Amino acid sequence: MNHYEGKKAVIVGGTHGMGRAVVEALLAGGAQVMLTGSSPKNVEKARRELGERAQVMQSDVSLMTDIDAFGAYVAEQFGEVDLVHFNAGIAMLEPFTEVTESSYDKTFDINTKGAFFTVQRLAPLIREGGSIVFASSVAEEGGTPGMSVYGASKAALRSLASGFAAELLPRGIRVNVVSPGFIQTPTMGVAGILESERAAFEELGDQITPMKRHGSPEEVAKAVLFLAFEATFTTGAKLAIDGGLGQGLSVQ
C-alpha cells in the first residue's frame, strides 16, 4: 500500500543498516527518497541496488562544505520535504584513557555538530507540519565502558532534538528521537573493530538485553516512520527500541 505517496524524505546516513531499512520502507510506501552516505563504496553500492528508485548522494556530515552542497541539492531536486531523518553516526570503542583529541573531535563532528548543522540547513525546506527524526542510542544514558565519548555525543544529540522541537513549534514541525539498543547491522554500529570483537559485542548484546535478542533494522524503521508520520501529537519525545535494555528491567 502506498502509505507515503506524495511524500518526500531525506535520509542522512541511509546507504546501509538502519538508515537503509528506513529508505526501503519509504520506497515501498510510495515516497520519493534522497539518501546520503560518506563512504564512496557504500554510496556506489546503494546506487547500484536502488537504481532509479532513489537519489543517492555522497556527503560527509563532518564537513560544512558538504552540508551546504547537500542542502542546495535538496532544494534544487525536491524543493520542499516532509521528513528529514538523521541517522549518520560513528562509534569507537575506546577506554577513556586512550581517547585522543582526534577521535574525540571525529565523534562529535559527526554525531553532534553534523546533526546540528544538517538540520539547520535543511529545516527551511521542511514543509509546515513535517517531521525530523534523529537516531540516538541507548548509550545516551548511563555509562558503558569504552563508550564515554560516544554516549556523550548522543546525549548532546538528544538535547539538541529537544531544542529543535521547541524552536520549530511555530511551523508545526515535530522533532523526535529513536533510541536503539543492540541492532543487527553489518558493523553493529561500531567502527574499525575486528570480526572477533564484533562477535563478542554481539554476544554481549544478547546477554544484557532483557528480551535476549538483537533488534532488526526493520524494527527501527517502523519506529522512525511511526514518529515521522503517525505520531501527530508527539514532539520532543524519545522512543526506545532496545528490547528493554535502557528501561531498568530485571533480567532473570
C-alpha positions as semicolon CSV with decimal commas, in nm:
position;residue;x (nm);y (nm);z (nm)
1;M;0,000;0,000;0,000
2;N;0,122;0,349;-0,085
3;H;0,110;0,497;0,266
4;Y;0,367;0,761;0,173
5;E;0,251;0,854;-0,176
6;G;0,340;1,217;-0,245
7;K;0,583;1,238;0,048
8;K;0,943;1,348;0,006
9;A;1,201;1,221;0,253
10;V;1,570;1,284;0,312
11;I;1,766;1,015;0,494
12;V;2,110;1,128;0,610
13;G;2,313;0,812;0,652
14;G;2,089;0,582;0,450
15;T;2,315;0,356;0,246
16;H;2,309;0,058;0,482
17;G;2,189;-0,070;0,818
18;M;1,907;0,111;0,997
19;G;1,902;0,406;0,759
20;R;1,873;0,175;0,460
21;A;1,579;-0,003;0,622
22;V;1,403;0,334;0,655
23;V;1,478;0,405;0,288
24;E;1,334;0,071;0,177
25;A;1,018;0,116;0,383
26;L;0,961;0,464;0,244
27;L;1,012;0,347;-0,113
28;A;0,775;0,055;-0,059
29;G;0,518;0,308;0,062
30;G;0,547;0,525;-0,248
31;A;0,765;0,809;-0,117
32;Q;1,031;0,998;-0,308
33;V;1,359;0,945;-0,125
34;M;1,700;1,106;-0,125
35;L;1,974;0,948;0,086
36;T;2,335;1,015;0,171
37;G;2,641;0,825;0,278
38;S;3,001;0,927;0,342
39;S;3,168;0,610;0,216
40;P;3,221;0,608;-0,163
41;K;3,198;0,228;-0,160
42;N;2,865;0,224;0,025
43;V;2,726;0,506;-0,188
44;E;2,812;0,328;-0,511
45;K;2,665;0,001;-0,382
46;A;2,341;0,177;-0,285
47;R;2,321;0,341;-0,628
48;R;2,355;0,005;-0,799
49;E;2,095;-0,161;-0,578
50;L;1,839;0,120;-0,575
51;G;1,877;0,231;-0,933
52;E;1,626;0,499;-1,028
53;R;1,407;0,432;-0,725
54;A;1,600;0,682;-0,509
55;Q;1,858;0,957;-0,535
56;V;2,187;0,869;-0,364
57;M;2,445;1,137;-0,284
58;Q;2,786;1,116;-0,125
59;S;2,807;1,366;0,159
60;D;3,013;1,387;0,479
61;V;2,824;1,547;0,769
62;S;3,151;1,640;0,938
63;L;3,229;1,884;0,654
64;M;3,039;2,213;0,636
65;T;3,105;2,236;0,262
66;D;2,932;1,902;0,210
67;I;2,638;2,005;0,429
68;D;2,591;2,326;0,231
69;A;2,621;2,146;-0,102
70;F;2,372;1,883;0,005
71;G;2,125;2,145;0,125
72;A;2,144;2,320;-0,210
73;Y;2,094;1,989;-0,392
74;V;1,786;1,901;-0,184
75;A;1,640;2,245;-0,255
76;E;1,703;2,203;-0,627
77;Q;1,573;1,846;-0,657
78;F;1,292;1,835;-0,401
79;G;1,208;2,196;-0,317
80;E;1,024;2,101;0,000
81;V;1,045;1,783;0,207
82;D;0,818;1,609;0,454
83;L;1,079;1,418;0,654
84;V;1,443;1,457;0,748
85;H;1,584;1,152;0,925
86;F;1,935;1,198;1,061
87;N;2,090;0,854;1,101
88;A;2,457;0,932;1,034
89;G;2,681;0,840;1,326
90;I;3,003;0,683;1,441
91;A;3,101;0,484;1,749
92;M;3,451;0,389;1,852
93;L;3,519;0,150;2,140
94;E;3,790;0,334;2,334
95;P;3,867;0,332;2,706
96;F;3,868;0,696;2,813
97;T;4,242;0,673;2,883
98;E;4,301;0,601;2,513
99;V;4,075;0,871;2,367
100;T;4,270;1,124;2,162
101;E;4,173;1,475;2,064
102;S;4,134;1,347;1,709
103;S;3,899;1,060;1,797
104;Y;3,701;1,284;2,033
105;D;3,657;1,551;1,767
106;K;3,563;1,298;1,500
107;T;3,286;1,153;1,717
108;F;3,135;1,492;1,800
109;D;3,187;1,630;1,449
110;I;2,968;1,353;1,305
111;N;2,722;1,268;1,580
112;T;2,653;1,616;1,717
113;K;2,795;1,902;1,511
114;G;2,698;1,730;1,185
115;A;2,345;1,672;1,308
116;F;2,305;2,032;1,421
117;F;2,421;2,198;1,102
118;T;2,248;1,949;0,874
119;V;1,915;2,027;1,037
120;Q;1,992;2,399;1,044
121;R;2,050;2,383;0,668
122;L;1,750;2,161;0,585
123;A;1,491;2,300;0,827
124;P;1,384;2,583;0,592
125;L;1,298;2,318;0,332
126;I;1,069;2,115;0,559
127;R;0,703;2,168;0,491
128;E;0,481;2,306;0,765
129;G;0,362;2,002;0,959
130;G;0,664;1,798;0,854
131;S;0,893;1,598;1,076
132;I;1,252;1,544;1,186
133;V;1,361;1,216;1,344
134;F;1,706;1,168;1,494
135;A;1,871;0,833;1,560
136;S;2,035;0,839;1,902
137;S;2,138;0,538;2,113
138;V;2,066;0,362;2,439
139;A;2,422;0,472;2,529
140;E;2,300;0,831;2,570
141;E;2,211;0,746;2,931
142;G;2,406;0,565;3,198
143;G;2,763;0,461;3,138
144;T;2,925;0,195;2,922
145;P;3,299;0,117;2,940
146;G;3,474;0,226;2,623
147;M;3,185;0,443;2,506
148;S;3,207;0,755;2,720
149;V;3,266;0,991;2,429
150;Y;3,007;0,821;2,207
151;G;2,750;0,831;2,487
152;A;2,818;1,199;2,549
153;S;2,778;1,282;2,180
154;K;2,442;1,105;2,171
155;A;2,326;1,270;2,493
156;A;2,409;1,604;2,331
157;L;2,213;1,499;2,023
158;R;1,912;1,420;2,242
159;S;1,936;1,767;2,394
160;L;1,964;1,929;2,052
161;A;1,649;1,748;1,942
162;S;1,458;1,900;2,233
163;G;1,580;2,246;2,139
164;F;1,484;2,199;1,775
165;A;1,140;2,073;1,882
166;A;1,078;2,393;2,080
167;E;1,205;2,625;1,808
168;L;1,012;2,459;1,527
169;L;0,675;2,451;1,705
170;P;0,551;2,766;1,528
171;R;0,584;2,584;1,194
172;G;0,416;2,269;1,321
173;I;0,732;2,065;1,258
174;R;0,767;1,777;1,501
175;V;1,112;1,667;1,618
176;N;1,158;1,329;1,784
177;V;1,427;1,072;1,858
178;V;1,459;0,697;1,827
179;S;1,700;0,537;2,073
180;P;1,811;0,192;1,953
181;G;1,989;-0,066;2,160
182;F;2,175;-0,359;2,004
183;I;2,062;-0,378;1,640
184;Q;2,169;-0,646;1,391
185;T;2,361;-0,441;1,135
186;P;2,679;-0,523;0,938
187;T;2,902;-0,317;1,168
188;M;2,692;-0,331;1,485
189;G;2,733;0,046;1,478
190;V;3,099;0,031;1,586
191;A;3,379;0,145;1,356
192;G;3,703;-0,038;1,298
193;I;3,659;-0,350;1,511
194;L;3,783;-0,698;1,428
195;E;3,539;-0,977;1,343
196;S;3,622;-1,145;1,676
197;E;3,545;-0,820;1,861
198;R;3,223;-0,783;1,667
199;A;3,118;-1,137;1,763
200;A;3,193;-1,071;2,129
201;F;3,000;-0,742;2,115
202;E;2,705;-0,923;1,957
203;E;2,712;-1,195;2,224
204;L;2,721;-0,929;2,497
205;G;2,414;-0,765;2,346
206;D;2,213;-1,085;2,360
207;Q;2,317;-1,140;2,720
208;I;2,235;-0,799;2,863
209;T;1,923;-0,716;2,661
210;P;1,615;-0,820;2,862
211;M;1,445;-0,959;2,551
212;K;1,757;-1,173;2,490
213;R;1,800;-1,081;2,126
214;H;1,908;-0,805;1,892
215;G;1,662;-0,580;1,719
216;S;1,639;-0,568;1,341
217;P;1,688;-0,262;1,121
218;E;1,328;-0,308;1,008
219;E;1,206;-0,274;1,366
220;V;1,393;0,054;1,397
221;A;1,249;0,171;1,064
222;K;0,895;0,109;1,188
223;A;0,961;0,328;1,489
224;V;1,115;0,604;1,277
225;L;0,819;0,611;1,040
226;F;0,569;0,600;1,326
227;L;0,725;0,914;1,473
228;A;0,758;1,071;1,128
229;F;0,403;1,030;1,005
230;E;0,170;0,869;1,260
231;A;0,256;1,030;1,595
232;T;0,099;1,362;1,503
233;F;0,059;1,481;1,866
234;T;0,414;1,391;1,966
235;T;0,719;1,617;1,962
236;G;1,035;1,636;2,170
237;A;0,996;1,269;2,259
238;K;1,231;0,972;2,264
239;L;1,119;0,625;2,160
240;A;1,340;0,340;2,282
241;I;1,391;0,041;2,050
242;D;1,619;-0,151;2,281
243;G;1,449;-0,472;2,394
244;G;1,413;-0,322;2,742
245;L;1,786;-0,256;2,783
246;G;1,753;0,106;2,889
247;Q;1,431;0,064;3,085
248;G;1,564;-0,075;3,412
249;L;1,406;-0,416;3,365
250;S;1,547;-0,700;3,571
251;V;1,688;-0,994;3,373
252;Q;1,633;-1,345;3,504
